[in-house]
Coordinates of C-alpha atoms in Angstrom, one line a residue:
X1 CA -95.3 -106.9 -6.6
X2 CA -95.4 -109.4 -3.8
X3 CA -98.4 -111.7 -3.7
X4 CA -97.9 -112.6 0.0
X5 CA -99.6 -110.4 2.7
X6 CA -100.6 -110.6 6.3
X7 CA -104.2 -109.9 5.4
X8 CA -106.4 -109.7 2.3
X9 CA -109.5 -107.6 2.3
X10 CA -112.0 -108.1 -0.6
X11 CA -114.1 -105.1 -1.3
X12 CA -113.3 -101.4 -0.5
X13 CA -116.7 -100.0 0.4
X14 CA -117.7 -99.0 4.0
X15 CA -116.7 -102.4 5.5
X16 CA -113.7 -103.0 3.4
X17 CA -112.3 -99.5 4.0
X18 CA -112.7 -100.0 7.8
X19 CA -111.0 -103.5 7.6
X20 CA -108.1 -102.0 5.7
X21 CA -107.7 -99.1 8.2
X22 CA -107.9 -101.2 11.4
X23 CA -105.6 -104.0 10.1
X24 CA -102.9 -101.7 8.8
X25 CA -103.0 -99.5 11.9
X26 CA -102.3 -102.7 13.9
X27 CA -99.2 -103.3 11.9
X28 CA -100.4 -105.8 9.3
X29 CA -99.4 -105.7 5.6
X30 CA -102.7 -105.6 3.9
X31 CA -103.8 -106.2 0.3
X32 CA -107.1 -104.4 -0.5
X33 CA -108.8 -105.9 -3.6
X34 CA -111.7 -104.3 -5.5
X35 CA -113.4 -105.6 -8.6
X36 CA -113.9 -102.2 -10.1
X37 CA -111.8 -99.3 -11.4
X38 CA -109.7 -97.0 -9.3
X39 CA -111.4 -93.8 -8.1
X40 CA -109.0 -91.2 -6.7
X41 CA -110.5 -88.8 -4.2
X42 CA -111.5 -85.5 -5.7
X43 CA -109.8 -86.1 -9.1
X44 CA -112.3 -88.7 -10.2
X45 CA -115.5 -86.8 -9.3
X46 CA -116.2 -85.5 -12.8
X47 CA -119.6 -83.8 -12.1
X48 CA -118.8 -82.3 -8.7
X49 CA -119.9 -78.7 -8.5
X50 CA -121.4 -78.6 -12.0
X51 CA -124.7 -76.9 -12.7
X52 CA -127.3 -78.7 -14.8
X53 CA -126.5 -76.5 -17.8
X54 CA -122.9 -77.7 -17.7
X55 CA -123.8 -81.3 -18.4
X56 CA -124.9 -82.5 -21.9
X57 CA -128.2 -83.9 -20.6
X58 CA -128.8 -81.2 -18.0
X59 CA -128.3 -83.8 -15.3
X60 CA -130.8 -86.3 -16.6
X61 CA -130.4 -89.5 -18.7
X62 CA -132.4 -90.4 -21.8
X63 CA -135.1 -93.0 -21.6
X64 CA -133.2 -94.9 -24.3
X65 CA -130.0 -95.0 -22.2
X66 CA -131.9 -95.9 -19.0
X67 CA -133.8 -98.8 -20.7
X68 CA -130.8 -100.1 -22.5
X69 CA -128.2 -100.1 -19.8
X70 CA -129.8 -99.4 -16.4
X71 CA -133.0 -101.5 -16.2
X72 CA -132.5 -102.0 -12.4
X73 CA -130.2 -99.2 -11.4
X74 CA -132.6 -96.6 -12.9
X75 CA -135.0 -97.4 -10.1
X76 CA -132.9 -95.4 -7.6
X77 CA -131.4 -91.9 -7.8
X78 CA -129.3 -92.7 -10.9
X79 CA -128.7 -89.6 -13.1
X80 CA -126.2 -88.0 -15.4
X81 CA -124.6 -86.5 -12.2
X82 CA -123.6 -89.9 -10.8
X83 CA -124.0 -92.7 -13.4
X84 CA -120.3 -93.4 -13.2
X85 CA -120.9 -94.7 -9.7
X86 CA -123.5 -97.3 -10.7
X87 CA -123.0 -100.5 -12.7
X88 CA -124.6 -101.0 -16.1
X89 CA -127.1 -103.8 -15.7
X90 CA -126.4 -104.7 -19.4
X91 CA -122.8 -105.6 -18.3
X92 CA -123.5 -107.1 -14.9
X93 CA -126.7 -109.2 -15.2
X94 CA -128.1 -111.5 -12.5
X95 CA -130.9 -114.0 -12.4
X96 CA -134.3 -113.6 -10.6
X97 CA -137.4 -115.7 -10.2
X98 CA -140.1 -114.3 -12.5
X99 CA -142.5 -113.7 -9.6
X100 CA -140.0 -112.6 -7.0
X101 CA -138.3 -109.4 -8.1
X102 CA -135.3 -108.2 -6.1
X103 CA -133.5 -105.0 -7.1
X104 CA -129.8 -105.4 -6.7
X105 CA -128.2 -101.9 -6.9
X106 CA -124.5 -101.8 -7.2
X107 CA -121.4 -99.6 -7.8
X108 CA -118.2 -101.4 -8.9
X109 CA -115.2 -99.1 -8.2
X110 CA -112.8 -98.3 -5.5
X111 CA -114.8 -97.1 -2.5
X112 CA -118.0 -98.9 -3.7
X113 CA -121.2 -97.6 -2.4
X114 CA -119.5 -95.5 0.3
X115 CA -119.4 -92.8 -2.4
X116 CA -123.2 -92.8 -2.9
X117 CA -124.7 -94.0 0.4
X118 CA -127.4 -92.2 2.3
X119 CA -125.1 -91.4 5.3
X120 CA -127.8 -92.0 7.9
X121 CA -126.3 -93.6 11.0
X122 CA -128.2 -95.2 13.8
X123 CA -127.1 -97.7 16.5
X124 CA -129.0 -100.9 17.0
X125 CA -130.1 -101.6 20.6
X126 CA -130.9 -104.7 22.6
X127 CA -134.4 -104.4 21.3
X128 CA -132.9 -105.4 18.0
X129 CA -130.2 -107.9 19.2
X130 CA -132.8 -109.8 21.3
X131 CA -135.6 -109.7 18.7
X132 CA -134.8 -113.0 17.0
X133 CA -134.6 -114.8 20.3
X134 CA -137.8 -113.2 21.7
X135 CA -140.2 -113.8 18.8
X136 CA -138.5 -116.9 17.3
X137 CA -137.8 -115.5 13.8
X138 CA -134.2 -116.0 12.8
X139 CA -131.3 -117.2 15.0
X140 CA -130.3 -115.4 18.1
X141 CA -127.6 -112.9 17.7
X142 CA -124.4 -114.0 19.5
X143 CA -123.7 -110.5 20.7
X144 CA -125.6 -107.8 22.6
X145 CA -125.5 -104.1 22.6
X146 CA -122.8 -104.0 25.4
X147 CA -120.5 -105.9 23.1
X148 CA -120.8 -103.4 20.3
X149 CA -121.3 -100.2 22.2
X150 CA -117.5 -99.3 22.6
X151 CA -117.0 -100.0 18.9
X152 CA -119.9 -97.8 17.9
X153 CA -118.0 -95.1 20.0
X154 CA -114.8 -95.9 18.1
X155 CA -116.2 -95.6 14.6
X156 CA -118.4 -92.6 15.3
X157 CA -115.5 -90.7 16.7
X158 CA -113.4 -91.3 13.6
X159 CA -116.1 -91.1 10.9
X160 CA -117.8 -88.0 12.3
X161 CA -121.5 -88.4 13.0
X162 CA -123.7 -85.4 13.6
X163 CA -126.7 -85.8 15.7
X164 CA -128.6 -84.9 18.9
X165 CA -128.7 -86.7 22.3
X166 CA -132.2 -88.0 22.9
X167 CA -132.0 -90.6 25.7
X168 CA -133.9 -93.3 23.9
X169 CA -133.1 -96.8 25.0
X170 CA -134.1 -98.3 21.6
X171 CA -132.1 -95.8 19.6
X172 CA -128.9 -95.3 21.8
X173 CA -127.1 -92.0 21.7
X174 CA -123.5 -91.9 20.5
X175 CA -120.4 -89.8 20.1
X176 CA -121.9 -87.0 18.1
X177 CA -120.7 -83.8 16.4
X178 CA -123.2 -80.9 16.7
X179 CA -126.6 -81.7 15.0
X180 CA -127.8 -79.9 11.9
X181 CA -130.8 -77.6 12.4
X182 CA -134.4 -78.4 11.8
X183 CA -136.1 -75.7 9.7
X184 CA -139.1 -73.8 10.9
X185 CA -141.7 -76.1 9.4
X186 CA -139.9 -79.2 10.9
X187 CA -139.9 -77.5 14.3
X188 CA -143.6 -76.9 14.0
X189 CA -144.3 -80.6 13.1
X190 CA -142.0 -81.7 15.9
X191 CA -143.7 -79.6 18.6
X192 CA -147.2 -80.6 17.6
X193 CA -146.4 -84.3 17.0
X194 CA -144.6 -84.7 20.3
X195 CA -147.4 -83.0 22.1
X196 CA -150.0 -85.3 20.5
X197 CA -147.8 -88.4 21.0
X198 CA -145.6 -88.0 24.1
X199 CA -144.0 -91.4 23.5
X200 CA -142.7 -90.4 20.0
X201 CA -139.9 -88.1 18.9
X202 CA -139.1 -86.2 15.7
X203 CA -135.3 -85.5 15.5
X204 CA -132.8 -84.3 13.0
X205 CA -131.2 -87.2 11.2
X206 CA -127.9 -88.7 12.6
X207 CA -125.7 -88.3 9.6
X208 CA -122.1 -89.0 8.6
X209 CA -121.5 -85.3 7.7
X210 CA -118.9 -83.3 9.5
X211 CA -120.3 -80.3 11.4
X212 CA -117.3 -79.7 13.6
X213 CA -114.3 -81.6 12.2
X214 CA -111.8 -83.0 14.7
X215 CA -108.0 -82.5 14.5
X216 CA -107.6 -86.0 13.1
X217 CA -110.3 -85.5 10.5
X218 CA -108.6 -82.3 9.3
X219 CA -105.2 -84.0 9.2
X220 CA -106.8 -86.4 6.7
X221 CA -107.9 -83.5 4.5
X222 CA -111.5 -83.5 5.6
X223 CA -113.5 -80.3 6.2
X224 CA -116.9 -79.1 7.4
X225 CA -120.0 -79.8 5.3
X226 CA -120.8 -77.0 2.9
X227 CA -124.5 -78.0 2.5
X228 CA -124.2 -78.3 -1.2
X229 CA -126.3 -81.5 -1.2
X230 CA -124.3 -83.0 -4.1
X231 CA -122.9 -85.9 -2.1
X232 CA -123.7 -88.5 -4.7
X233 CA -121.1 -87.0 -7.0
X234 CA -118.3 -87.3 -4.5
X235 CA -117.1 -84.6 -2.1
X236 CA -113.6 -83.0 -2.4
X237 CA -114.1 -81.5 1.1
X238 CA -114.3 -85.0 2.5
X239 CA -117.2 -83.6 4.5
X240 CA -119.2 -86.9 4.3
X241 CA -117.7 -90.2 5.3
X242 CA -116.5 -92.4 2.5
X243 CA -113.6 -94.8 2.0
X244 CA -111.8 -92.2 -0.2
X245 CA -112.2 -89.4 2.3
X246 CA -111.5 -91.3 5.6
X247 CA -110.5 -94.9 5.9
X248 CA -108.3 -95.4 2.9
X249 CA -106.1 -92.3 3.5
X250 CA -105.8 -93.4 7.2
X251 CA -104.7 -96.9 6.0
X252 CA -102.3 -95.4 3.4
X253 CA -100.5 -93.2 5.9
X254 CA -99.3 -96.4 7.7
X255 CA -97.4 -97.5 4.5
X256 CA -98.9 -100.9 5.1
X257 CA -101.6 -100.8 2.4
X258 CA -101.5 -102.1 -1.1
X259 CA -104.5 -101.5 -3.3
X260 CA -105.3 -103.6 -6.4
X261 CA -108.3 -102.6 -8.5
X262 CA -109.9 -104.3 -11.5
X263 CA -109.5 -107.6 -9.6
X264 CA -112.8 -109.6 -9.4
X265 CA -112.9 -111.8 -6.3
X266 CA -113.4 -115.4 -7.6
X267 CA -113.0 -117.6 -4.6
X268 CA -111.2 -118.1 -1.2
X269 CA -108.4 -120.7 -1.4
X270 CA -108.8 -123.4 1.4
X271 CA -105.9 -125.4 2.7
X272 CA -107.2 -128.8 4.0
X273 CA -103.9 -129.4 5.9
X274 CA -104.1 -126.3 8.0
X275 CA -107.9 -126.1 7.8
X276 CA -107.5 -122.4 7.0
X277 CA -107.9 -120.0 4.2
X278 CA -104.6 -119.5 2.5
X279 CA -105.5 -116.8 0.0
X280 CA -107.9 -115.4 -2.6
X281 CA -108.2 -116.1 -6.4
X282 CA -109.1 -113.2 -8.6
X283 CA -109.9 -112.6 -12.2
X284 CA -108.4 -109.6 -13.9
X285 CA -111.3 -107.5 -15.0
X286 CA -109.5 -106.3 -18.2
X287 CA -107.5 -109.4 -19.3
X288 CA -109.9 -112.0 -17.8
X289 CA -106.8 -113.9 -16.6
X290 CA -106.8 -115.5 -13.1
X291 CA -104.2 -115.1 -10.4
X292 CA -103.8 -115.7 -6.7
X293 CA -102.8 -113.8 -3.6
X294 CA -101.8 -115.4 -0.3
X295 CA -102.6 -114.1 3.2
X296 CA -102.8 -115.1 6.8
X297 CA -106.2 -113.5 7.2
X298 CA -109.0 -113.1 4.7
X299 CA -111.7 -110.4 5.3
X300 CA -114.7 -110.6 2.9
X301 CA -116.3 -107.1 2.6
X302 CA -117.7 -107.2 -0.9
X303 CA -121.4 -106.6 0.2
X304 CA -123.9 -109.1 1.4
X305 CA -124.5 -110.6 -2.0
X306 CA -121.0 -110.1 -3.4
X307 CA -119.2 -111.8 -0.4
X308 CA -121.6 -114.7 -0.4
X309 CA -121.2 -115.2 -4.1
X310 CA -117.4 -115.6 -3.5
X311 CA -118.0 -118.0 -0.7
X312 CA -120.4 -120.2 -2.6
X313 CA -117.9 -120.2 -5.5
X314 CA -115.2 -121.4 -3.1
X315 CA -115.6 -125.1 -3.4
X316 CA -113.2 -127.8 -2.3
X317 CA -113.2 -131.4 -1.3
X318 CA -113.9 -130.3 2.3
X319 CA -116.5 -127.7 1.4
X320 CA -118.4 -128.9 -1.7
X321 CA -121.2 -126.3 -1.4
X322 CA -119.2 -123.3 -0.4
X323 CA -116.5 -122.5 2.1
X324 CA -117.5 -122.6 5.7
X325 CA -121.0 -123.8 4.7
X326 CA -121.3 -127.0 6.7
X327 CA -124.6 -125.7 8.1
X328 CA -126.0 -125.3 4.5
X329 CA -127.5 -121.8 5.3
X330 CA -125.0 -119.8 3.3
X331 CA -127.0 -117.6 0.9
X332 CA -130.2 -117.9 3.0
X333 CA -132.0 -115.4 5.2
X334 CA -131.6 -112.6 2.6
X335 CA -133.1 -109.3 3.9
X336 CA -133.7 -105.7 2.9
X337 CA -135.7 -103.0 4.6
X338 CA -139.4 -102.5 4.0
X339 CA -139.6 -99.2 2.1
X340 CA -141.7 -96.9 0.0
X341 CA -144.8 -96.1 2.1
X342 CA -145.5 -93.0 4.1
X343 CA -147.5 -89.8 4.3
X344 CA -147.2 -86.1 3.7
X345 CA -149.1 -82.8 4.0
X346 CA -149.0 -79.0 3.8
X347 CA -147.6 -77.1 6.7
X348 CA -149.8 -74.0 7.3
X349 CA -148.1 -70.6 7.6
X350 CA -144.4 -69.7 7.6
X351 CA -144.7 -68.1 4.2
X352 CA -142.3 -65.3 5.2
X353 CA -139.6 -67.9 6.1
X354 CA -137.1 -69.7 3.9
X355 CA -133.9 -71.7 4.4
X356 CA -130.3 -71.2 3.5
X357 CA -128.3 -73.8 1.8
X358 CA -129.2 -77.4 0.8
X359 CA -128.9 -79.4 4.0
X360 CA -127.9 -82.9 3.1
X361 CA -130.0 -84.4 5.8
X362 CA -133.6 -84.9 6.9
X363 CA -135.7 -85.7 9.9
X364 CA -136.1 -89.0 11.7
X365 CA -139.0 -90.4 13.7
X366 CA -137.6 -93.4 15.7
X367 CA -139.5 -96.6 15.9
X368 CA -142.6 -96.4 18.1
X369 CA -144.4 -99.7 17.3
X370 CA -143.9 -102.9 19.3
X371 CA -141.6 -101.5 22.0
X372 CA -143.2 -103.5 24.7
X373 CA -145.5 -100.7 25.6
X374 CA -149.1 -100.0 24.7
X375 CA -148.3 -99.5 21.0
X376 CA -148.2 -103.2 20.2
X377 CA -149.5 -104.1 16.7
X378 CA -151.5 -107.3 16.2
X379 CA -150.8 -107.1 12.5
X380 CA -147.0 -107.4 12.3
X381 CA -143.8 -108.1 14.3
X382 CA -140.9 -105.7 14.8
X383 CA -141.2 -102.0 13.7
X384 CA -140.2 -99.1 11.6
X385 CA -139.0 -95.5 11.7
X386 CA -139.8 -92.6 9.4
X387 CA -137.3 -90.5 7.4
X388 CA -138.5 -87.2 6.0
X389 CA -138.2 -83.5 5.9
X390 CA -139.9 -80.2 5.0
X391 CA -139.3 -77.7 2.2
X392 CA -141.1 -75.1 0.1
X393 CA -142.7 -75.9 -3.2
X394 CA -140.5 -75.1 -6.2
X395 CA -141.0 -75.0 -10.0
X396 CA -142.1 -78.6 -10.2
X397 CA -145.4 -77.6 -8.6
X398 CA -146.4 -76.3 -12.1
X399 CA -146.3 -79.8 -13.4
X400 CA -150.0 -80.2 -12.6
X401 CA -151.0 -76.6 -13.3
X402 CA -153.4 -75.6 -16.0
X403 CA -152.2 -72.0 -15.9
X404 CA -150.0 -70.6 -18.6
X405 CA -148.3 -67.3 -19.5
X406 CA -146.9 -64.4 -17.4
X407 CA -149.1 -65.0 -14.4
X408 CA -147.7 -68.5 -14.1
X409 CA -144.1 -67.4 -14.5
X410 CA -144.5 -64.7 -11.9
X411 CA -146.0 -67.2 -9.5
X412 CA -143.2 -69.7 -9.9
X413 CA -140.6 -67.0 -9.1
X414 CA -142.0 -67.1 -5.6
X415 CA -141.5 -70.2 -3.3
X416 CA -144.6 -72.3 -2.8
X417 CA -146.2 -73.5 0.4
X418 CA -144.3 -75.6 3.0
X419 CA -144.8 -79.3 2.7
X420 CA -143.6 -82.1 5.0
X421 CA -143.3 -85.7 3.9
X422 CA -142.0 -88.9 5.5
X423 CA -141.2 -92.4 4.4
X424 CA -141.1 -95.5 6.5
X425 CA -138.1 -97.8 6.8
X426 CA -139.2 -101.1 8.3
X427 CA -137.7 -104.3 9.5
X428 CA -137.9 -107.4 7.2
X429 CA -138.0 -110.7 9.0
X430 CA -135.2 -113.2 8.3
X431 CA -136.7 -116.1 6.4
X432 CA -134.9 -119.2 5.1
X433 CA -136.8 -119.3 1.8
X434 CA -135.5 -115.8 0.9
X435 CA -132.1 -116.6 -0.6
X436 CA -129.4 -116.2 -3.2
X437 CA -127.5 -118.9 -4.9
X438 CA -125.0 -119.1 -7.8
X439 CA -126.0 -120.5 -11.2
X440 CA -123.2 -122.6 -12.6
X441 CA -124.9 -122.9 -15.9
X442 CA -125.1 -119.2 -16.4
X443 CA -121.6 -117.5 -16.4
X444 CA -120.9 -113.8 -16.7
X445 CA -118.3 -112.4 -19.1
X446 CA -115.5 -113.2 -16.6
X447 CA -116.6 -116.8 -16.2
X448 CA -118.1 -116.3 -12.8
X449 CA -121.4 -118.2 -12.0
X450 CA -124.2 -115.6 -12.0
X451 CA -126.0 -114.7 -8.8
X452 CA -129.6 -116.0 -8.7
X453 CA -131.9 -114.3 -6.2
X454 CA -135.2 -115.6 -4.9
X455 CA -136.7 -113.2 -2.4
X456 CA -140.1 -111.6 -1.5
X457 CA -141.8 -109.8 1.3
X458 CA -144.1 -111.8 3.6
X459 CA -147.5 -110.8 5.0
X460 CA -145.7 -109.3 8.0
X461 CA -143.9 -106.7 5.7
X462 CA -147.0 -106.0 3.7
X463 CA -149.0 -105.3 6.8
X464 CA -146.2 -103.0 8.0
X465 CA -146.4 -101.0 4.8
X466 CA -150.1 -100.4 5.5
X467 CA -149.4 -99.2 9.0
X468 CA -146.6 -96.9 7.7
X469 CA -149.2 -95.2 5.6
X470 CA -152.1 -95.1 8.0
X471 CA -150.0 -94.1 11.1
X472 CA -148.3 -91.4 9.1
X473 CA -151.7 -89.9 8.1
X474 CA -152.9 -90.0 11.6
X475 CA -149.7 -88.4 13.0
X476 CA -149.5 -85.6 10.5
X477 CA -153.2 -84.7 11.0
X478 CA -152.6 -84.6 14.7
X479 CA -149.6 -82.3 14.1
X480 CA -151.9 -79.8 12.4
X481 CA -150.9 -80.4 8.7
X482 CA -153.4 -79.8 6.0
X483 CA -154.2 -81.7 2.8
X484 CA -152.6 -84.8 4.4
X485 CA -152.3 -87.8 2.2
X486 CA -150.7 -91.2 2.4
X487 CA -149.2 -93.6 -0.1
X488 CA -147.9 -97.1 -0.8
X489 CA -145.9 -97.4 -4.0
X490 CA -147.3 -99.7 -6.6
X491 CA -144.1 -101.7 -7.2
X492 CA -142.7 -102.4 -3.7
X493 CA -140.1 -105.2 -3.8
X494 CA -137.1 -106.0 -1.7
X495 CA -133.7 -104.6 -2.7
X496 CA -135.1 -101.1 -3.4
X497 CA -133.8 -99.8 0.0
X498 CA -130.2 -100.9 -1.0
X499 CA -129.8 -102.4 2.5
X500 CA -129.3 -106.1 1.5
X501 CA -128.4 -108.1 4.6
X502 CA -128.1 -111.7 5.7
X503 CA -126.8 -114.7 3.6
X504 CA -123.8 -115.5 5.9
X505 CA -125.3 -114.8 9.3
X506 CA -123.8 -114.7 12.7
X507 CA -125.0 -117.1 15.3
X508 CA -124.2 -119.3 18.3
X509 CA -124.5 -122.6 16.6
X510 CA -122.3 -123.8 13.6
X511 CA -125.3 -126.0 12.6
X512 CA -127.5 -123.0 11.7
X513 CA -125.1 -120.1 11.1
X514 CA -121.9 -119.2 9.3
X515 CA -120.1 -116.8 11.6
X516 CA -119.6 -116.6 15.3
X517 CA -119.8 -113.5 17.5
X518 CA -116.6 -112.0 16.1
X519 CA -117.7 -112.3 12.4
X520 CA -115.3 -115.3 12.2
X521 CA -116.3 -118.3 10.2
X522 CA -117.2 -121.2 12.5
X523 CA -115.3 -123.7 10.3
X524 CA -112.4 -121.6 8.9
X525 CA -110.8 -119.7 11.8
X526 CA -108.9 -117.1 9.7
X527 CA -111.9 -116.2 7.5
X528 CA -114.0 -113.1 8.5
X529 CA -117.1 -111.6 6.9
X530 CA -118.0 -108.2 8.2
X531 CA -120.4 -106.6 5.7
X532 CA -124.2 -106.9 5.6
X533 CA -123.9 -110.7 4.9
X534 CA -123.2 -111.2 8.6
X535 CA -126.4 -109.6 9.9
X536 CA -128.7 -112.0 11.8
X537 CA -131.6 -109.6 11.6
X538 CA -132.2 -106.3 9.9
X539 CA -133.6 -104.1 12.6
X540 CA -135.2 -101.0 11.0
X541 CA -132.2 -98.6 11.3
X542 CA -129.9 -97.8 8.4
X543 CA -127.2 -100.5 8.8
X544 CA -123.9 -99.0 7.7
X545 CA -122.8 -97.8 11.1
X546 CA -123.3 -101.3 12.5
X547 CA -121.1 -102.7 9.6
X548 CA -118.4 -100.2 10.6
X549 CA -118.5 -101.3 14.3
X550 CA -118.7 -105.0 13.5
X551 CA -115.7 -104.7 11.2
X552 CA -113.5 -102.7 13.6
X553 CA -114.3 -105.2 16.4
X554 CA -113.6 -108.2 14.2
X555 CA -110.3 -106.7 13.0
X556 CA -109.2 -106.2 16.6
X557 CA -110.1 -109.7 17.5
X558 CA -108.5 -111.2 14.4
X559 CA -105.2 -109.4 15.0
X560 CA -105.2 -110.4 18.7
X561 CA -105.8 -114.1 17.7
X562 CA -103.2 -114.0 15.0
X563 CA -100.5 -112.5 17.2
X564 CA -101.4 -115.2 19.9
X565 CA -100.9 -117.9 17.3
X566 CA -104.4 -119.1 17.6
X567 CA -105.4 -118.6 14.0

């Protein structure tokens, strides 16, 4: 196999898949590297469609297994149904400060976390792109919404995003397929909440599930969502967007794509004569032997922490503390979303109603705090939205019951009351002290310096959690719900939302940022970083759609510059 390519993409998740698609479609011969095993669409979804009784542990995992191998990963939706898409912490350790826990949730395989993501897709707006400049936290984004808007259109059209047009300036509409339906209880909450708060909306989530596939999507083998709600196991219908269902087959049909798995990104090779990246070193995950690939362009898309780990490990006489790190901020300004606080309550009535299918989507209440209106908070900067949904009580409502016997069994054969719950997703401020670094004294089994993470929420995020709970209680009471209650989880730490961002941020000035407005390294013109590492701020929206748009835009720019002989 040749080791010379036009472009090398490291990482095959959402950003890496998009980079491979865009670069191959523009005629470049592309090598796509992934550190994990190969996962073939449909064939490698071993639990898809299985009922609990068809699995040895009925879909669960033993406490012994969870404690032994999944100390961090078990704190998410890990189960017997999807454990093959999560790493074992026992095999992939990292270092943390004792008093600053950060949960790093990962999946090392072709397609990465695109196979297990939440699929919620929301655009950022100028409220988000101008926030750093306006309040002084973080560096100013070098782009504005008008720069990214056409690329949001581009990726939404291809990926297939279902949603409703709402006309909100701070949550721009996009190119949507028909929205999924709210159920009767959600419609009740929406009507009452919007009447009580005319400045707030409750909408169906904007999600990367096909509700009306286009001709191109069907040509790629994708079909309409079947509402099985087993997305975390992989979807042979290709109904939700993943690298396997969408971007990789699109790249492969160009005959310009080469995929190499089990290749751990070690470092970017820098040529001091040309002042460019000349390739990528990898370690074979099975043999632990090193090898090199050469390319005219290098796209790092290995996740915020993964890409920055590679950059920090890319040392040379020119860059002694990591490639393109003349500013010294590489690894800093690590962010996640503020998560795990909210409210819920019982929806009165509708006991003659039920729902059909298992809609893989929920409701969304867009940000309403600190929009420049009357809803300004004096307790925190930025804002949050709520994700939630309504459903009828099932068998689990017997967990707290003191009843036994036939009466209890008969009762459980009928659906319970309607309940509505919602959880806040808030913006974490970019702060220099929240960072990752590599620990050259601690090596993993492949000889790579381990990642060391030091990150914690500030008073701003803690105050936001309180407001998520209190505002949620107030809103649901106003919407007519009963038995309303709020919560803040006991062990809220960054990383739990699995939206890690920052560490190689975009910015105007090479003195305080790593990347320019096209995700291009200020100091290495043919090196691009387009995953969460590039984010200058976190906003409060789920970030994957923005990674897609940034990647497509960067690929277009890179190819134009390459063909013009400028990089």
